[in-house]
Coordinates of C-alpha atoms and ligand atoms in Angstrom, one line a residue:
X1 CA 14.7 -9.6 32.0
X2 CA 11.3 -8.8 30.1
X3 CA 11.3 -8.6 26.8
X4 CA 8.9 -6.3 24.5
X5 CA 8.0 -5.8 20.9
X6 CA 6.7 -2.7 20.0
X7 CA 5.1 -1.9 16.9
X8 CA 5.0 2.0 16.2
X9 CA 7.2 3.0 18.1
X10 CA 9.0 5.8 16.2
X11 CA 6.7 8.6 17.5
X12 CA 4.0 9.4 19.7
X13 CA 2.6 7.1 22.4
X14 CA 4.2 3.7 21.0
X15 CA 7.6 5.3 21.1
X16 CA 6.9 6.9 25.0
X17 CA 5.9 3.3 26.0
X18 CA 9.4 2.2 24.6
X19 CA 11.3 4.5 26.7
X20 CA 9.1 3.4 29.6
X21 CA 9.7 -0.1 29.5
X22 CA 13.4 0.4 28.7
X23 CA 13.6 2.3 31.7
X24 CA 11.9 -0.5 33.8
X25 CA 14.5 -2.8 32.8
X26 CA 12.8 -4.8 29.9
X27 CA 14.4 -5.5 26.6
X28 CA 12.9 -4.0 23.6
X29 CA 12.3 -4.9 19.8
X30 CA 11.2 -1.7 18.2
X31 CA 9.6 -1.1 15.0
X32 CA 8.0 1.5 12.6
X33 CA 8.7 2.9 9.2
X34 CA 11.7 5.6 9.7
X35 CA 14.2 3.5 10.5
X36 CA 16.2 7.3 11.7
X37 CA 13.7 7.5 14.6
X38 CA 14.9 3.9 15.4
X39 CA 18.0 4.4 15.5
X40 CA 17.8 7.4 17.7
X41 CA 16.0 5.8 19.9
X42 CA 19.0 3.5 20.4
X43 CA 21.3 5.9 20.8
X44 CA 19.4 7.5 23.0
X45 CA 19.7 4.2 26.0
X46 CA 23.4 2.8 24.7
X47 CA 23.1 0.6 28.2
X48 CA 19.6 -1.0 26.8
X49 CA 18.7 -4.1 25.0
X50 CA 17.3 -2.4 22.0
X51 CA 16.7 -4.5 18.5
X52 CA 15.3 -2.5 15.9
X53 CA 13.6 -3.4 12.5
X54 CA 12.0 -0.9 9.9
X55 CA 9.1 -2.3 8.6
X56 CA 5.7 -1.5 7.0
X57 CA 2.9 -3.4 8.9
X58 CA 0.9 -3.0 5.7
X59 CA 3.6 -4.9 3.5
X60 CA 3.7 -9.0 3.9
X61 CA 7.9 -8.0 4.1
X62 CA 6.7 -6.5 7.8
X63 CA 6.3 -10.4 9.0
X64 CA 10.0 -11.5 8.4
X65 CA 10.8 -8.2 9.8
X66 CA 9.0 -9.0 12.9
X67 CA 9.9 -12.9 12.8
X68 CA 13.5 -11.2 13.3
X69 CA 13.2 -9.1 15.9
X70 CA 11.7 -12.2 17.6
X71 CA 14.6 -14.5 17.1
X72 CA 16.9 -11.8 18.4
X73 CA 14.7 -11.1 21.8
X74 CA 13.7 -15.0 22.1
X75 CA 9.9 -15.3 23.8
X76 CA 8.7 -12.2 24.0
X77 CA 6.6 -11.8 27.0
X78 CA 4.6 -8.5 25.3
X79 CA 3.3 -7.6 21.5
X80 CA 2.5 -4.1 21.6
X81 CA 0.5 -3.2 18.7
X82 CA 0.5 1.1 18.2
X83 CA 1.0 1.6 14.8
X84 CA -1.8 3.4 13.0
X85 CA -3.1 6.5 11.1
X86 CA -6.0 9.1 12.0
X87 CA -7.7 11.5 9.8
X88 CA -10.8 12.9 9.8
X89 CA -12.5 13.0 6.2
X90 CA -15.5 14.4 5.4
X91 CA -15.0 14.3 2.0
X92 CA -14.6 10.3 2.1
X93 CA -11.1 10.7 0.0
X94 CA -10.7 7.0 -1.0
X95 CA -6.9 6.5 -0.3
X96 CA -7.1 8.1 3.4
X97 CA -9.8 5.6 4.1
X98 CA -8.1 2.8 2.2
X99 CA -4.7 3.6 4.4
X100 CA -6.3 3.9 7.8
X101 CA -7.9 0.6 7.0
X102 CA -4.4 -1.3 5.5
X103 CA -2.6 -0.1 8.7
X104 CA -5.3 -0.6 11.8
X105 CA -7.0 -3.3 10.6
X106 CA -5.0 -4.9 8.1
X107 CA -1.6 -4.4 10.1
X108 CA -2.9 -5.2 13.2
X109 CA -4.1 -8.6 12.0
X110 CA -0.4 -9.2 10.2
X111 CA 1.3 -8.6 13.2
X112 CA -1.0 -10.0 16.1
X113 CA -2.0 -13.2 14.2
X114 CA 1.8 -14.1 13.8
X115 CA 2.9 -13.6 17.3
X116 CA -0.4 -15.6 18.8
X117 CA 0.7 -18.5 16.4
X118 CA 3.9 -18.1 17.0
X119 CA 3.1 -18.6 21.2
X120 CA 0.8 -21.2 20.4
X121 CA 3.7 -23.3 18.6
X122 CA 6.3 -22.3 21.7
X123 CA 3.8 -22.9 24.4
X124 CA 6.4 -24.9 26.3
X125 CA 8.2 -22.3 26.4
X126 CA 5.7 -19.4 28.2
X127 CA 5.8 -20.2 31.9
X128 CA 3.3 -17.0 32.3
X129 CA 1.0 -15.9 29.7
X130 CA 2.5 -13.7 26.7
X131 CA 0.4 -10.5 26.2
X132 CA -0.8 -9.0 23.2
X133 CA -1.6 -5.4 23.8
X134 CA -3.1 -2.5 21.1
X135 CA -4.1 0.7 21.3
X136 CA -7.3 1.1 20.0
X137 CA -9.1 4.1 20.7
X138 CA -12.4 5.7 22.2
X139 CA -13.3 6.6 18.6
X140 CA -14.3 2.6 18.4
X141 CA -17.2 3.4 20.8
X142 CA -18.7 5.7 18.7
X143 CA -19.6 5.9 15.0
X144 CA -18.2 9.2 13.8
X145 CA -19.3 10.9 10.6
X146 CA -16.5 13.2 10.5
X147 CA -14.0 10.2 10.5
X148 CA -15.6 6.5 8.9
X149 CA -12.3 4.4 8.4
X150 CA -11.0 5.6 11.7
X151 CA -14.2 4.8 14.0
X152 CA -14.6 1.8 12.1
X153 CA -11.0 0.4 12.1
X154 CA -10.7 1.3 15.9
X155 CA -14.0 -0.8 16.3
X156 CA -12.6 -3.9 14.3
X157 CA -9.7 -3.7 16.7
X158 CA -10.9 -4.2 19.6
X159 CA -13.9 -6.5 18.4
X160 CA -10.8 -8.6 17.1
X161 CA -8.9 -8.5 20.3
X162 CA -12.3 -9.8 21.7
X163 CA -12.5 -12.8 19.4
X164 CA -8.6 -13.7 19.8
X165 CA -9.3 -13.5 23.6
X166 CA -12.1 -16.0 22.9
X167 CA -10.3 -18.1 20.9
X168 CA -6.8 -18.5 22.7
X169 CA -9.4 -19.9 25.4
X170 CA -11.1 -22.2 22.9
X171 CA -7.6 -23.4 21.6
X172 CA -5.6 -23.4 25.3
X173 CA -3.0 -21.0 23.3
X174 CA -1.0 -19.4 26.6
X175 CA -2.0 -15.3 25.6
X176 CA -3.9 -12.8 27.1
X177 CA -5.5 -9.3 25.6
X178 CA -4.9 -5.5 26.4
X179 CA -7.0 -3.2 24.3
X180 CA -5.9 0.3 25.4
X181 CA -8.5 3.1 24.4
X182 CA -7.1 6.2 24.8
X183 CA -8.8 10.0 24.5
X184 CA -7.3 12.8 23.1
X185 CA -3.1 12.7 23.2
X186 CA -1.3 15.5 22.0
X187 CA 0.8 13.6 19.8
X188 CA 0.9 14.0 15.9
X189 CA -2.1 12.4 14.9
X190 CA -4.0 15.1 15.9
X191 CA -4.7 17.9 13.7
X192 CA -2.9 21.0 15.1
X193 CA -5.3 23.5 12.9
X194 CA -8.4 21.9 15.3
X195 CA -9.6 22.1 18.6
X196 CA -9.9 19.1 20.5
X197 CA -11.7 18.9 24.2
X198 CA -10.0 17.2 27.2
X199 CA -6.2 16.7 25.6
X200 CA -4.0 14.9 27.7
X201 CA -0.8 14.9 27.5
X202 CA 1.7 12.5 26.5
X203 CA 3.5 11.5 30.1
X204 CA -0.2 10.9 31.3
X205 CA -1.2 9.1 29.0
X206 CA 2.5 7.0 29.0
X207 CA 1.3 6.6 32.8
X208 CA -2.0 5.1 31.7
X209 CA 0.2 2.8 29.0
X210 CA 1.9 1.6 31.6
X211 CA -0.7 0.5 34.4
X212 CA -2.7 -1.2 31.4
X213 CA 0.2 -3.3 30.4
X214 CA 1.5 -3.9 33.9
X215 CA -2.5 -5.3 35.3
X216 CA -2.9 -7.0 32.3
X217 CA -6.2 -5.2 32.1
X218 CA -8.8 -6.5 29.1
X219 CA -9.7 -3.2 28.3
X220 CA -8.6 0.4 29.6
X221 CA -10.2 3.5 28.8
X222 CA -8.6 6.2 29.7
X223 CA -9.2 9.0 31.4
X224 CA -12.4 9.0 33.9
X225 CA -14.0 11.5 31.5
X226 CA -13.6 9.2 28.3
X227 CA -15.0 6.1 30.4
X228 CA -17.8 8.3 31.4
X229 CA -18.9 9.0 28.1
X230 CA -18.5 6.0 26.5
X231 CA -20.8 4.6 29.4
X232 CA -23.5 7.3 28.7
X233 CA -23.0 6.8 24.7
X234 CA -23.9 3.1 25.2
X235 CA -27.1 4.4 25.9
X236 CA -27.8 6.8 22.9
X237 CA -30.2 5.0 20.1
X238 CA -29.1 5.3 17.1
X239 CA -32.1 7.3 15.6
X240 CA -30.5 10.0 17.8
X241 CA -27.3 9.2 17.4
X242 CA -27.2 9.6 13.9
X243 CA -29.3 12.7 13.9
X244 CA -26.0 14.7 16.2
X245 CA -24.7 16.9 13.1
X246 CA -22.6 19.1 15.8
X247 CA -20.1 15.9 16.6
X248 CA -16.8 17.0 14.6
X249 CA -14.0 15.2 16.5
Ligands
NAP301 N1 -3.0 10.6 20.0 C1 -4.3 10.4 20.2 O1 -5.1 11.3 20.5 C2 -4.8 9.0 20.1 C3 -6.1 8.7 20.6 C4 -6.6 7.4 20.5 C5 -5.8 6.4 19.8 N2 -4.6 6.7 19.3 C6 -3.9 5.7 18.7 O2 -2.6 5.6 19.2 C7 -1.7 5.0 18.2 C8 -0.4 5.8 18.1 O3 -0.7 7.1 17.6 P1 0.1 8.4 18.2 O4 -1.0 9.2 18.7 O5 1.2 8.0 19.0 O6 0.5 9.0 16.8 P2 1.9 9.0 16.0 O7 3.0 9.7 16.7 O8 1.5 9.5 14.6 O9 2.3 7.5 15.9 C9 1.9 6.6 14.9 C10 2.8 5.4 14.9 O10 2.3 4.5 13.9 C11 3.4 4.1 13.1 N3 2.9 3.7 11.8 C12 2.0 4.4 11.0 N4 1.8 3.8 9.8 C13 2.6 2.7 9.9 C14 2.9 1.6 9.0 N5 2.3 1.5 7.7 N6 3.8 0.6 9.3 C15 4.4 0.7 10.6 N7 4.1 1.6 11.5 C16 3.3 2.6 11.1 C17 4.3 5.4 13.0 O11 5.6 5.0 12.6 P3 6.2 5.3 11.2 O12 5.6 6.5 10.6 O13 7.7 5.4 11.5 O14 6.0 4.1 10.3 C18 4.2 5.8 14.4 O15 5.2 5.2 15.2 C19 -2.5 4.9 16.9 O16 -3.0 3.6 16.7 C20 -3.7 5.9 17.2 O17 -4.8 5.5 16.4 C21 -4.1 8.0 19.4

């Protein structure tokens, strides 16, 4: 049996990716704040392996939390990073930034930098390659006014995941990297009073999850549409970039 940990996975895409892999036969560790949407999530597949822990990934409490959950799996083949918070903020209020920075980048490291040590000390025990897997975001691509923390955290993420992926090489540590950029999902991040373009919706993009996790791609962007415009942004000089007033999302 597989195991998973998943981090954020109380709502939205991290909880769909739950369900999925429970219903592929993997055993779970599950995680997030509300510790209600946990527990009905257990209730919800009494047949499951299911262990659950609340935790804050921006509190150092989150790492015996997780430590836990990893005891009671033993060797978990996936990490599955999901947690985070999105806001746009034009109006650059400090403690929106401050928390989309504690829980992308800050969390993120927490979390992923104990499980890679933790593999690296139980290498014996990984006859295939663990994975660590986050969902970043297209938003990493691209500098957006309308949203600083949130580009810019989505950016460290996968810039990190990029130097871990180095590193486990440097150091022989038995890991590989998954940095999943999603679109737009109509989950609750999004800001129901705004329009976005091209929202997909959550079973797609649980779809997507899933073949990202399962090829142990390096990096997925999904859909074709997002890939294509991160392709032709590469390509945008900045002067220009910087000069697009009309970009709101
Ligand atoms: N939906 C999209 O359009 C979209 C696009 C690109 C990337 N993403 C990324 O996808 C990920 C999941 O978002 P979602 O769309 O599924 O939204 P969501 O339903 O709001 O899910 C966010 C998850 O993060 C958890 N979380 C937030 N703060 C946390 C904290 N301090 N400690 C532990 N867990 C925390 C939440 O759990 P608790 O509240 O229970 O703690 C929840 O499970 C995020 O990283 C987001 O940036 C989403």
């Amino acid at each position: 049996m597989k195991k998973a940990i998943i981090i954020g996975a109380t709502s939205g895409l991290g909880r769909d990716a739950a369900a999925r892999l429970v219903a592929d036969g993997w055993a779970v560790g599950i995680a997030g704040r509300r510790s209600e949407a946990l527990e009905s999530f257990r209730l919800e597949y009494p047949s499951a392996t299911i262990y659950t822990a609340t935790m804050d990934v921006t509190r150092e409490d989150s790492i015996p939390a997780l430590d836990t959950l990893i005891n009671q799996l033993g060797t978990p083949d996936l990490l599955f990073y999901v947690s985070g918070v999105g806001q746009q903020n034009p109006e650059l209020d400090i403690d929106k930034e401050i928390t989309m920075v504690k829980t992308n980048c800050e969390g993120m490291v927490r979390i992923v930098d104990y499980f890679v040590n933790y593999v690296r000390q139980h290498k014996e025990s990984y006859k295939q390659k663990a994975q660590v897997a986050v969902i970043t975001s297209v938003a990493g691509v691209f500098a957006m006014g309308s949203a600083p923390a949130y580009a810019a955290s989505k950016r460290m993420q996968s810039t990190y995941l990029s130097a871990l992926a180095q590193l486990s090489r440097m150091e022989d540590i038995p890991v590989c990297f998954t940095d999943i950029r999603p679109g737009f999902v109509d989950t609750a991040i999004l800001n129901p009073d705004k329009h976005y373009p091209v929202v997909m919706s959550r079973e797609t993009a649980a779809n997507h999850i899933m073949k990202a996790i399962k090829q142990r791609r390096r990096v997925y962007t999904f859909d074709w549409r997002f890939r294509a415009l991160c392709f032709v942004g590469r390509f945008i000089p900045r002067f220009i970039w910087e000069r697009l007033t009309c970009i709101k999302n």
